[in-house]
Coordinates of C-alpha atoms and ligand atoms in Angstrom, one line a residue:
Chain A
M17 CA -14.8 -5.5 15.2
L18 CA -15.8 -2.1 16.6
L19 CA -18.7 -1.7 18.9
I20 CA -20.3 1.6 18.2
E21 CA -22.8 3.5 20.3
C22 CA -25.4 5.0 18.0
P23 CA -26.8 8.1 19.9
W24 CA -30.3 6.9 19.1
C25 CA -30.2 3.1 19.0
G26 CA -27.4 2.2 21.4
G27 CA -24.4 -0.1 21.0
R28 CA -24.3 -2.0 17.7
D29 CA -21.8 -4.0 15.7
E30 CA -19.6 -2.1 13.2
T31 CA -21.2 -3.9 10.3
E32 CA -24.4 -1.9 10.8
F33 CA -22.6 1.3 10.1
G34 CA -21.0 3.2 7.2
Y35 CA -18.0 5.4 7.6
G36 CA -17.9 9.1 6.7
G37 CA -14.4 10.3 7.4
Q38 CA -13.4 13.4 9.3
A39 CA -16.2 15.3 11.1
H40 CA -16.5 19.1 11.5
V41 CA -15.3 20.0 8.0
P42 CA -17.6 22.8 6.9
Y43 CA -18.4 23.5 3.3
P44 CA -16.5 26.7 2.5
E45 CA -18.8 29.8 3.0
D46 CA -17.8 31.3 -0.4
P47 CA -16.3 28.6 -2.6
H48 CA -15.6 31.1 -5.4
A49 CA -13.4 33.1 -3.1
L50 CA -11.0 30.1 -2.5
T51 CA -7.6 29.8 -4.2
D52 CA -6.9 26.5 -6.0
A53 CA -4.7 25.5 -3.0
Q54 CA -7.5 26.3 -0.5
W55 CA -10.0 24.3 -2.7
A56 CA -7.5 21.4 -2.8
E57 CA -7.2 21.5 0.9
Y58 CA -11.0 21.4 1.3
V59 CA -11.6 18.6 -1.3
F60 CA -8.6 16.3 -0.8
I61 CA -6.9 16.9 2.6
R62 CA -8.2 15.6 5.9
D63 CA -6.5 15.2 9.2
N64 CA -4.9 11.8 9.7
P65 CA -3.8 11.7 13.4
R66 CA -2.7 8.8 15.5
G67 CA -4.9 9.5 18.5
P68 CA -8.4 10.9 19.1
Y69 CA -10.2 11.6 15.8
A70 CA -13.6 13.2 15.3
E71 CA -15.3 11.3 12.5
R72 CA -18.7 10.7 10.9
W73 CA -20.6 7.5 10.9
V74 CA -24.0 6.5 9.6
H75 CA -26.2 3.9 11.1
S76 CA -27.1 2.4 7.7
A77 CA -28.7 -0.9 9.0
G78 CA -30.5 0.8 11.9
C79 CA -32.0 4.3 12.2
R80 CA -30.1 5.5 9.1
R81 CA -29.0 8.6 10.8
W82 CA -25.6 10.3 10.7
F83 CA -23.8 11.1 13.9
N84 CA -20.2 11.9 15.0
A85 CA -17.8 9.9 17.1
V86 CA -14.5 10.5 18.7
R87 CA -12.3 7.4 18.3
D88 CA -8.7 6.9 19.1
T89 CA -7.0 5.7 15.9
G90 CA -4.1 4.3 17.9
T91 CA -6.4 1.9 19.9
N92 CA -9.7 1.9 18.0
D93 CA -11.4 2.9 21.3
V94 CA -14.6 4.8 20.6
K95 CA -14.5 7.5 23.3
A96 CA -17.8 9.2 22.6
T97 CA -20.6 9.5 20.0
Y98 CA -22.8 12.6 19.6
P99 CA -25.4 14.0 17.3
I100 CA -24.5 16.0 14.2
G101 CA -24.5 19.7 15.1
A102 CA -23.4 19.1 18.7
R103 CA -19.9 20.3 19.8
K104 CA -17.1 17.8 19.8
P105 CA -17.0 16.5 23.4
V106 CA -13.9 16.8 25.5
T107 CA -12.5 13.2 25.8
S108 CA -9.6 12.0 27.9
Chain B
M13 CA 19.9 -29.0 -1.8
S14 CA 16.5 -30.7 -2.1
H15 CA 14.4 -30.5 -5.3
D16 CA 11.2 -29.8 -3.5
P17 CA 9.9 -26.7 -5.3
R18 CA 8.5 -25.5 -2.0
A19 CA 11.8 -25.4 -0.3
L20 CA 13.1 -21.9 0.6
P21 CA 16.5 -20.8 -0.6
E22 CA 19.4 -20.8 1.8
H23 CA 20.5 -17.4 3.1
P24 CA 24.0 -16.1 2.4
E25 CA 26.3 -16.1 5.4
W26 CA 26.4 -12.4 5.8
L27 CA 23.5 -10.0 5.6
W28 CA 24.2 -6.6 7.2
R29 CA 25.9 -4.8 10.1
T30 CA 24.2 -3.2 13.1
P31 CA 25.9 0.2 13.2
E32 CA 25.4 3.1 15.6
P33 CA 24.2 6.2 13.9
K34 CA 26.8 8.8 12.9
S35 CA 26.1 12.5 13.8
S36 CA 25.5 13.4 10.2
Y37 CA 24.7 12.0 6.8
D38 CA 24.2 13.4 3.3
I39 CA 20.9 11.7 3.1
V40 CA 18.7 10.2 5.8
I41 CA 15.8 7.9 4.8
V42 CA 13.1 7.3 7.3
G43 CA 11.7 3.8 7.1
A44 CA 13.5 0.5 6.2
G45 CA 10.7 -1.1 4.3
G46 CA 11.1 -2.1 0.7
H47 CA 10.9 1.4 -0.6
G48 CA 13.4 2.9 1.9
L49 CA 15.9 0.1 1.2
A50 CA 15.4 0.3 -2.6
T51 CA 16.0 4.0 -2.4
A52 CA 19.2 3.6 -0.5
F53 CA 20.3 0.9 -2.9
Y54 CA 19.8 3.2 -6.0
L55 CA 21.3 6.2 -4.2
A56 CA 24.5 4.2 -4.0
R57 CA 24.2 2.3 -7.2
Q58 CA 23.0 5.0 -9.6
H59 CA 24.2 8.2 -8.0
G60 CA 27.3 7.2 -6.1
I61 CA 25.9 8.5 -2.8
T62 CA 26.8 6.2 0.1
N63 CA 26.9 8.5 3.1
V64 CA 23.3 7.5 3.7
A65 CA 21.4 6.1 6.7
V66 CA 18.1 4.3 6.7
L67 CA 16.4 4.7 10.0
E68 CA 13.8 2.2 11.2
R69 CA 11.7 2.4 14.3
G70 CA 11.1 -1.3 14.5
W71 CA 13.0 -4.0 12.7
L72 CA 14.0 -4.0 9.1
A73 CA 11.1 -4.7 6.8
G74 CA 8.7 -5.3 9.6
G75 CA 6.0 -3.0 8.3
N76 CA 4.0 -3.5 5.1
M77 CA 6.9 -5.0 3.5
A78 CA 6.4 -8.1 5.7
R79 CA 2.6 -8.0 5.5
N80 CA 1.8 -7.7 1.8
T81 CA 0.5 -10.4 -0.5
T82 CA 3.4 -9.8 -3.0
I83 CA 1.4 -9.4 -6.2
I84 CA 3.6 -7.9 -8.9
R85 CA 2.0 -6.7 -12.1
S86 CA 2.1 -3.6 -14.4
N87 CA -1.3 -3.8 -16.2
Y88 CA -2.5 -0.4 -15.1
L89 CA -4.8 1.6 -17.3
L90 CA -3.3 5.1 -17.3
E91 CA -0.1 6.0 -19.1
E92 CA 1.6 7.4 -16.0
S93 CA 0.8 4.3 -14.0
A94 CA 1.7 1.8 -16.7
A95 CA 5.1 3.6 -17.2
L96 CA 6.0 3.5 -13.5
Y97 CA 4.8 0.0 -12.8
E98 CA 6.3 -1.4 -16.0
H99 CA 9.6 0.2 -15.2
A100 CA 9.3 -1.6 -11.8
L101 CA 8.5 -5.0 -13.5
R102 CA 11.5 -4.7 -15.8
L103 CA 13.8 -4.0 -12.8
W104 CA 12.2 -7.0 -11.0
E105 CA 13.2 -9.1 -14.0
T106 CA 16.9 -8.1 -13.4
W107 CA 16.9 -8.2 -9.6
P108 CA 17.4 -11.9 -8.9
D109 CA 20.8 -11.6 -10.7
D110 CA 21.5 -8.0 -9.8
L111 CA 20.9 -8.5 -6.1
D112 CA 22.6 -11.9 -6.2
Y113 CA 20.0 -13.4 -3.9
D114 CA 17.2 -15.8 -4.6
F115 CA 13.9 -14.3 -3.6
L116 CA 11.7 -16.7 -5.5
F117 CA 10.5 -14.3 -8.1
S118 CA 7.9 -16.2 -10.0
Q119 CA 6.3 -14.8 -13.2
R120 CA 3.2 -17.0 -13.1
G121 CA 0.9 -14.4 -14.6
V122 CA -2.1 -12.6 -13.2
L123 CA -5.8 -13.0 -14.3
N124 CA -8.1 -10.1 -13.6
L125 CA -11.6 -11.5 -13.8
A126 CA -14.5 -9.7 -15.4
H127 CA -18.0 -10.5 -14.1
T128 CA -20.2 -7.9 -15.6
L129 CA -20.6 -6.3 -19.0
Q130 CA -19.1 -3.1 -17.7
D131 CA -16.1 -5.2 -16.3
V132 CA -15.7 -6.7 -19.7
R133 CA -15.6 -3.3 -21.4
D134 CA -13.3 -1.8 -18.8
S135 CA -11.0 -4.8 -18.9
R136 CA -10.7 -4.9 -22.7
R137 CA -10.0 -1.2 -22.7
R138 CA -7.2 -1.7 -20.3
V139 CA -5.8 -4.5 -22.4
F140 CA -5.8 -2.2 -25.5
S141 CA -4.2 0.5 -23.5
N142 CA -1.5 -1.9 -22.1
Q143 CA -0.8 -3.2 -25.6
L144 CA -0.3 0.3 -26.9
G145 CA 2.0 1.1 -24.0
G146 CA 4.2 -2.0 -24.4
V147 CA 2.8 -3.9 -21.4
D148 CA 2.0 -7.6 -22.0
A149 CA -1.7 -8.1 -21.8
E150 CA -4.4 -10.2 -23.4
W151 CA -8.1 -10.7 -23.2
L152 CA -9.2 -14.3 -22.4
T153 CA -12.6 -16.0 -22.8
P154 CA -13.9 -18.1 -19.9
D155 CA -12.7 -21.3 -21.6
E156 CA -9.2 -19.8 -21.9
V157 CA -9.4 -18.7 -18.3
A158 CA -10.2 -22.3 -17.3
K159 CA -7.2 -23.6 -19.2
I160 CA -4.8 -21.3 -17.3
C161 CA -6.5 -21.9 -13.9
P162 CA -8.6 -25.0 -13.9
I163 CA -9.8 -24.6 -10.3
I164 CA -11.8 -21.4 -10.9
N165 CA -15.5 -22.0 -11.2
T166 CA -16.2 -20.8 -14.7
S167 CA -19.7 -22.3 -15.0
S168 CA -22.4 -19.8 -16.0
D169 CA -24.5 -21.1 -13.1
T170 CA -23.1 -18.8 -10.4
R171 CA -24.1 -15.5 -9.0
Y172 CA -21.3 -13.6 -10.7
P173 CA -20.2 -15.8 -13.7
V174 CA -16.7 -15.3 -15.1
L175 CA -17.3 -13.5 -18.4
G176 CA -13.6 -13.4 -19.2
A177 CA -10.4 -12.0 -17.9
T178 CA -7.3 -10.0 -18.7
F179 CA -4.1 -11.9 -18.4
Q180 CA -0.6 -10.5 -17.9
P181 CA 1.8 -13.4 -18.3
R182 CA 4.8 -11.5 -16.9
A183 CA 3.1 -10.7 -13.6
G184 CA 3.7 -12.8 -10.5
I185 CA 4.8 -13.0 -6.9
A186 CA 8.0 -13.0 -4.9
K187 CA 9.1 -13.7 -1.4
H188 CA 8.8 -10.3 0.2
D189 CA 11.1 -10.6 3.2
H190 CA 13.9 -12.1 1.0
V191 CA 13.6 -9.1 -1.3
A192 CA 14.2 -6.8 1.7
W193 CA 17.1 -8.8 3.0
A194 CA 18.6 -8.9 -0.5
L195 CA 18.4 -5.1 -0.7
A196 CA 19.7 -4.7 2.8
R197 CA 22.7 -6.8 2.1
Q198 CA 23.6 -4.8 -1.0
C199 CA 23.1 -1.5 0.8
D200 CA 25.3 -2.6 3.7
A201 CA 28.0 -3.8 1.3
M202 CA 28.0 -0.3 -0.3
G203 CA 28.6 1.3 3.1
I204 CA 25.0 2.5 3.9
D205 CA 24.0 2.4 7.6
L206 CA 20.8 0.5 8.3
I207 CA 19.8 1.5 11.8
Q208 CA 17.0 -0.5 13.4
G209 CA 15.2 0.4 16.6
C210 CA 15.6 4.1 15.7
E211 CA 12.4 6.0 15.7
V212 CA 12.3 9.4 14.1
T213 CA 10.4 11.6 16.6
G214 CA 10.8 15.0 15.1
F215 CA 12.8 17.3 12.8
V216 CA 15.5 19.8 13.2
T217 CA 14.5 22.9 11.2
S218 CA 16.0 26.2 10.2
P219 CA 14.8 29.0 12.5
D220 CA 12.1 30.1 10.0
G221 CA 10.9 26.5 9.7
D222 CA 11.3 26.5 5.9
R223 CA 14.1 23.9 5.8
V224 CA 14.9 20.7 7.5
T225 CA 18.4 20.0 8.6
G226 CA 18.1 16.8 10.6
V227 CA 16.0 14.4 12.6
H228 CA 15.4 13.8 16.3
T229 CA 15.4 10.1 17.0
S230 CA 15.2 7.6 19.8
K231 CA 19.0 7.3 19.3
G232 CA 19.7 11.0 19.4
T233 CA 19.8 13.8 16.8
I234 CA 21.1 13.1 13.4
N235 CA 21.9 15.9 10.9
A236 CA 21.0 15.4 7.3
G237 CA 21.6 17.2 4.0
R238 CA 18.3 15.8 2.7
I239 CA 15.6 13.7 4.3
G240 CA 13.4 11.2 2.4
L241 CA 10.3 9.8 4.1
A242 CA 9.5 6.3 3.1
A243 CA 7.3 5.6 6.2
A244 CA 4.2 4.3 4.4
G245 CA 1.1 4.4 6.8
R246 CA 2.9 6.6 9.4
T247 CA 3.9 9.4 7.0
S248 CA 1.2 11.8 8.2
V249 CA 2.3 11.4 11.8
L250 CA 5.8 12.7 10.8
T251 CA 4.8 15.5 8.5
E252 CA 2.1 16.8 10.9
Q253 CA 5.0 17.9 13.2
L254 CA 6.1 20.3 10.4
G255 CA 2.6 21.6 9.8
L256 CA 2.7 19.8 6.5
R257 CA -0.7 18.2 5.7
L258 CA -0.7 15.4 3.1
P259 CA -3.6 14.0 1.1
I260 CA -3.3 10.7 2.9
Q261 CA -5.6 8.6 5.1
S262 CA -4.2 5.6 7.0
H263 CA -6.3 2.5 6.9
P264 CA -5.8 -1.1 8.0
L265 CA -5.5 -3.6 5.1
Q266 CA -5.9 -7.2 6.0
A267 CA -4.8 -10.4 4.4
L268 CA -4.9 -14.1 5.3
V269 CA -3.3 -17.4 4.6
S270 CA -4.5 -21.0 4.6
E271 CA -2.7 -24.0 6.0
L272 CA 0.0 -25.4 3.6
L273 CA -1.6 -27.3 0.7
E274 CA -0.3 -29.2 -2.3
P275 CA 0.4 -26.9 -5.3
I276 CA -3.1 -26.5 -6.9
H277 CA -3.2 -22.8 -7.9
P278 CA -0.9 -22.0 -10.8
T279 CA -1.3 -18.3 -11.2
V280 CA -2.6 -15.1 -9.5
V281 CA -6.3 -14.4 -9.7
M282 CA -7.9 -11.1 -8.9
S283 CA -11.6 -10.2 -9.0
N284 CA -12.6 -6.7 -8.4
H285 CA -16.3 -7.5 -8.5
V286 CA -16.5 -10.5 -6.3
H287 CA -13.7 -8.7 -4.4
V288 CA -10.9 -11.0 -3.5
Y289 CA -7.5 -12.0 -4.9
V290 CA -5.8 -15.3 -4.4
S291 CA -2.4 -16.8 -5.1
Q292 CA -0.5 -19.8 -3.7
A293 CA 2.8 -19.1 -2.0
H294 CA 5.8 -21.3 -2.7
K295 CA 5.5 -23.2 0.6
G296 CA 1.8 -24.0 -0.2
E297 CA -0.3 -21.4 1.6
L298 CA -3.2 -19.9 -0.2
V299 CA -2.7 -16.1 0.1
L300 CA -5.9 -14.0 0.1
G301 CA -6.6 -10.4 0.3
A302 CA -9.1 -7.7 -0.7
G303 CA -9.9 -4.1 0.3
V304 CA -9.1 -1.9 3.2
D305 CA -11.2 -1.5 6.4
A306 CA -13.2 1.6 5.9
Y307 CA -12.1 3.5 9.0
N308 CA -8.8 5.3 9.7
S309 CA -6.5 3.4 12.1
Y310 CA -2.9 2.9 13.1
T311 CA -3.6 -0.3 15.0
Q312 CA -2.3 -2.9 12.5
R313 CA -5.4 -4.9 13.0
G314 CA -8.8 -4.9 11.2
S315 CA -12.3 -6.2 11.7
I316 CA -13.3 -9.9 11.2
P317 CA -16.3 -9.2 8.9
V318 CA -13.8 -7.9 6.3
I319 CA -12.0 -11.3 6.4
E320 CA -15.3 -13.1 6.2
H321 CA -16.1 -11.3 3.0
Q322 CA -12.8 -12.2 1.5
M323 CA -13.4 -15.8 2.3
A324 CA -16.9 -15.9 1.0
A325 CA -15.7 -14.3 -2.2
A326 CA -12.9 -16.8 -2.5
I327 CA -15.3 -19.8 -2.1
E328 CA -17.6 -18.3 -4.7
L329 CA -14.7 -18.4 -7.2
F330 CA -12.9 -21.5 -6.0
P331 CA -15.5 -23.8 -4.4
M332 CA -12.8 -26.4 -3.5
F333 CA -11.3 -23.8 -1.0
A334 CA -14.3 -24.4 1.3
R335 CA -12.4 -27.1 3.0
A336 CA -9.2 -25.2 3.5
Q337 CA -8.4 -23.9 7.0
V338 CA -7.4 -20.3 7.8
L339 CA -4.0 -20.4 9.4
R340 CA -3.4 -16.7 10.1
T341 CA -4.8 -13.2 9.4
W342 CA -3.1 -9.9 9.9
A343 CA -3.1 -6.3 8.8
G344 CA -0.8 -3.5 7.8
I345 CA -1.4 0.2 7.8
V346 CA -1.6 1.6 4.3
D347 CA -1.4 5.2 3.2
V348 CA -4.3 5.9 0.8
T349 CA -4.5 9.0 -1.4
P350 CA -7.7 10.4 -3.0
D351 CA -6.7 9.2 -6.5
A352 CA -5.2 5.9 -5.4
S353 CA -1.8 6.9 -6.8
P354 CA 1.4 7.5 -4.9
V355 CA 3.2 10.8 -4.2
I356 CA 7.0 10.8 -4.9
S357 CA 7.8 14.4 -4.6
P358 CA 9.7 17.3 -3.2
T359 CA 7.6 19.2 -0.5
P360 CA 7.2 22.9 0.3
I361 CA 9.8 22.3 3.0
E362 CA 13.3 22.6 1.6
N363 CA 15.3 19.3 1.7
L364 CA 12.3 17.3 2.7
F365 CA 11.0 14.7 0.2
V366 CA 8.2 12.2 0.4
N367 CA 7.6 8.8 -1.1
C368 CA 4.1 7.8 0.2
G369 CA 0.5 7.2 -0.7
W370 CA 1.3 3.8 -2.2
G371 CA -1.7 2.5 -0.3
T372 CA -2.6 -1.1 -1.1
G373 CA -0.3 -1.6 -4.0
G374 CA 3.3 -0.5 -3.4
F375 CA 5.1 -3.8 -3.2
K376 CA 5.1 -4.4 -6.9
A377 CA 6.5 -0.9 -7.4
T378 CA 9.4 -1.4 -4.9
P379 CA 12.2 -1.1 -7.6
A380 CA 10.6 1.9 -9.3
A381 CA 9.9 3.7 -6.0
G382 CA 13.5 3.2 -5.1
W383 CA 14.7 4.3 -8.6
T384 CA 12.6 7.5 -8.8
F385 CA 12.9 8.5 -5.1
A386 CA 16.7 8.0 -5.2
H387 CA 16.8 10.3 -8.3
T388 CA 14.6 12.8 -6.6
L389 CA 16.7 12.8 -3.5
A390 CA 20.0 12.9 -5.3
T391 CA 19.1 15.7 -7.8
G392 CA 16.4 17.6 -5.8
A393 CA 14.0 17.1 -8.7
A394 CA 11.7 14.4 -10.0
H395 CA 12.7 11.8 -12.6
S396 CA 10.4 11.9 -15.7
L397 CA 8.7 8.7 -14.3
N398 CA 7.6 10.4 -11.1
A399 CA 7.1 13.9 -12.3
P400 CA 3.4 13.3 -12.6
Y401 CA 3.3 12.0 -9.0
A402 CA 4.0 15.4 -7.5
L403 CA 2.2 16.7 -4.4
D404 CA 0.8 19.7 -6.3
R405 CA -1.3 17.5 -8.6
F406 CA -4.0 17.9 -6.0
V407 CA -3.9 21.6 -6.5
T408 CA -3.6 21.6 -10.3
G409 CA -6.2 18.9 -10.7
A410 CA -3.9 16.6 -12.7
L411 CA -4.9 13.6 -10.8
I412 CA -3.8 10.1 -11.8
D413 CA -7.1 8.5 -11.0
E414 CA -6.5 4.7 -10.9
H415 CA -9.4 4.1 -8.6
G416 CA -11.2 1.1 -9.9
A417 CA -9.6 1.6 -13.3
A418 CA -7.1 -1.2 -12.9
A419 CA -8.9 -4.1 -11.2
V420 CA -8.4 -4.7 -7.5
A421 CA -6.1 -2.1 -6.3
H422 CA -3.1 -4.2 -5.2
Ligands
FAD25 C1 -2.2 -6.9 3.8 C2 -1.4 -6.1 2.7 C3 -1.4 -6.7 1.4 C4 -0.7 -6.0 0.4 N1 -0.6 -6.6 -0.8 C5 0.1 -6.0 -1.8 C6 0.3 -6.7 -3.1 O1 -0.2 -7.8 -3.2 N2 1.0 -6.1 -4.0 C7 1.5 -4.8 -3.9 O2 2.1 -4.3 -4.8 N3 1.4 -4.2 -2.7 C8 0.7 -4.7 -1.6 N4 0.5 -4.1 -0.4 C9 1.1 -2.7 -0.3 C10 2.6 -2.7 0.0 O3 2.8 -3.6 1.1 C11 3.0 -1.3 0.4 O4 2.6 -0.3 -0.5 C12 4.5 -1.2 0.5 O5 5.1 -2.2 1.3 C13 4.9 0.2 1.1 O6 6.3 0.4 1.0 P1 7.4 -0.1 2.1 O7 7.7 -1.5 1.8 O8 8.5 0.8 2.1 O9 6.5 0.0 3.5 P2 6.8 -0.5 5.0 O10 7.4 -1.8 5.0 O11 5.6 -0.3 5.8 O12 7.9 0.5 5.4 C14 7.8 1.7 6.1 C15 8.7 1.7 7.3 O13 8.8 2.9 7.9 C16 9.0 2.7 9.3 N5 8.6 3.9 10.0 C17 7.4 4.5 10.1 N6 7.5 5.6 10.9 C18 8.8 5.7 11.3 C19 9.5 6.6 12.2 N7 8.9 7.7 12.7 N8 10.8 6.4 12.4 C20 11.5 5.4 11.8 N9 10.8 4.5 11.0 C21 9.5 4.6 10.8 C22 8.0 1.6 9.6 O14 8.3 0.9 10.8 C23 8.2 0.7 8.4 O15 9.1 -0.3 8.6 C24 -0.1 -4.7 0.6 C25 -0.2 -4.2 1.9 C26 -0.8 -4.9 2.9 C27 -0.8 -4.3 4.3
ZN26 ZN1 -29.1 4.2 15.1

């Protein structure tokens, strides 16, 4: 079970959270300008690294706010959590 | 030999060699799970190509092939899926003789339970679709369900009463590691090199990077005419080195077994709504599974609450299981695509082919994955069965959206 540090509520069990996949994937500025391949990339393709991964979580059973985390997918170690809109922190 | 139905078959004397890799092969397959082995088997058997190596970073069939819950069925909703999985099931029916190895293939049927009116409608629609497509399927009332599997709680006095079920009599289970060993033995006999402890760490490419010509491995560089990836949950880690991004997310998928019990559960039961599936293995363990852990991970372990959910669901359906003990839980890393269907396809990189995205349900497809991937590797183009499963469907929009359409996704 993961222990996740909500930026507002502190460390809580994973069961209080929902998962939102990769973070920092902006909606295309001009969707109409995208080719089919670029649209497919935006809709269907996300990074899938073995290692640090910036991802979104929502504290559903707590403050109900979204935030970002950097978690190592090779160890499940949560390296950092930070508010939406903040830059991805540098983690070791 | 004993007559105990729970006894495991004896192994043949000889299984496979442990060769050192040659400097070059016509075809290199990455991953010696069921799919990599079945691909090598059909390359030799159907296409006469035996200058083939299967490279495995760990030990043969130690990945998802050793971790799955072995449900085999073909009662999928969509035509493309039913065609592929039914092709697999027909091959499964020939494999015990063909591979000359007893792997306890048991066509004990699968019940997919319906608990809501929408479940009932979707399930009956799937039965009609299966019947039209030549897949054995029938709709059963709760009384008929109870006749096939008396230990299910079919009373109406439960939170999610059983309103009926689809039944595929030809579905079943098999002993997964024996399947892998059976394939490995045949591959070896046809001259294919199965190389364990050989991790692919990168690719040799043409100067412009448009073409692969070999692989770097923990046992040195190996040249290859064509390369086929059958690396399941670790596929993205490989393709990322070529700048090729795939529509795959890797998740832990957990399962568990109980202690050994007397034979009490005659079939396979799956419930999408209560969210668990259960069968009983030959030796007597109850085998339970459900959905993936939500987050991406490569750790081959998942979170306990997911296991608790599965057990709660199982007890809801089978109250008598409340007294069974959990013997073991584990996880594998599964490669999930956005439409819950696999990719068996050439790639934009010349001579690189992928068989991936099988997610939570690729064991049942092992023979068809091998059949179609071997065809694709041998000829450079898809077989009619896997043509719809090309990478470019995510660009054209021709998805094969089996999400939720075909009961629990295994
Ligand atoms: C808990 C669980 C339950 C499941 N239940 C079912 C079920 O009931 N029915 C069903 O149909 N399916 C089920 N599945 C899914 C099924 O197991 C998979 O879809 C299927 O096994 C994938 O094909 P494979 O056997 O070739 O994969 P694997 O056995 O995982 O083979 C991939 C191989 O590639 C190797 N590899 C990876 N990277 C490299 C590298 N860089 N170099 C060399 N080798 C590499 C791995 O070590 C591994 O051995 C389940 C999966 C899990 C985890
Ligand atoms: Zn919070």
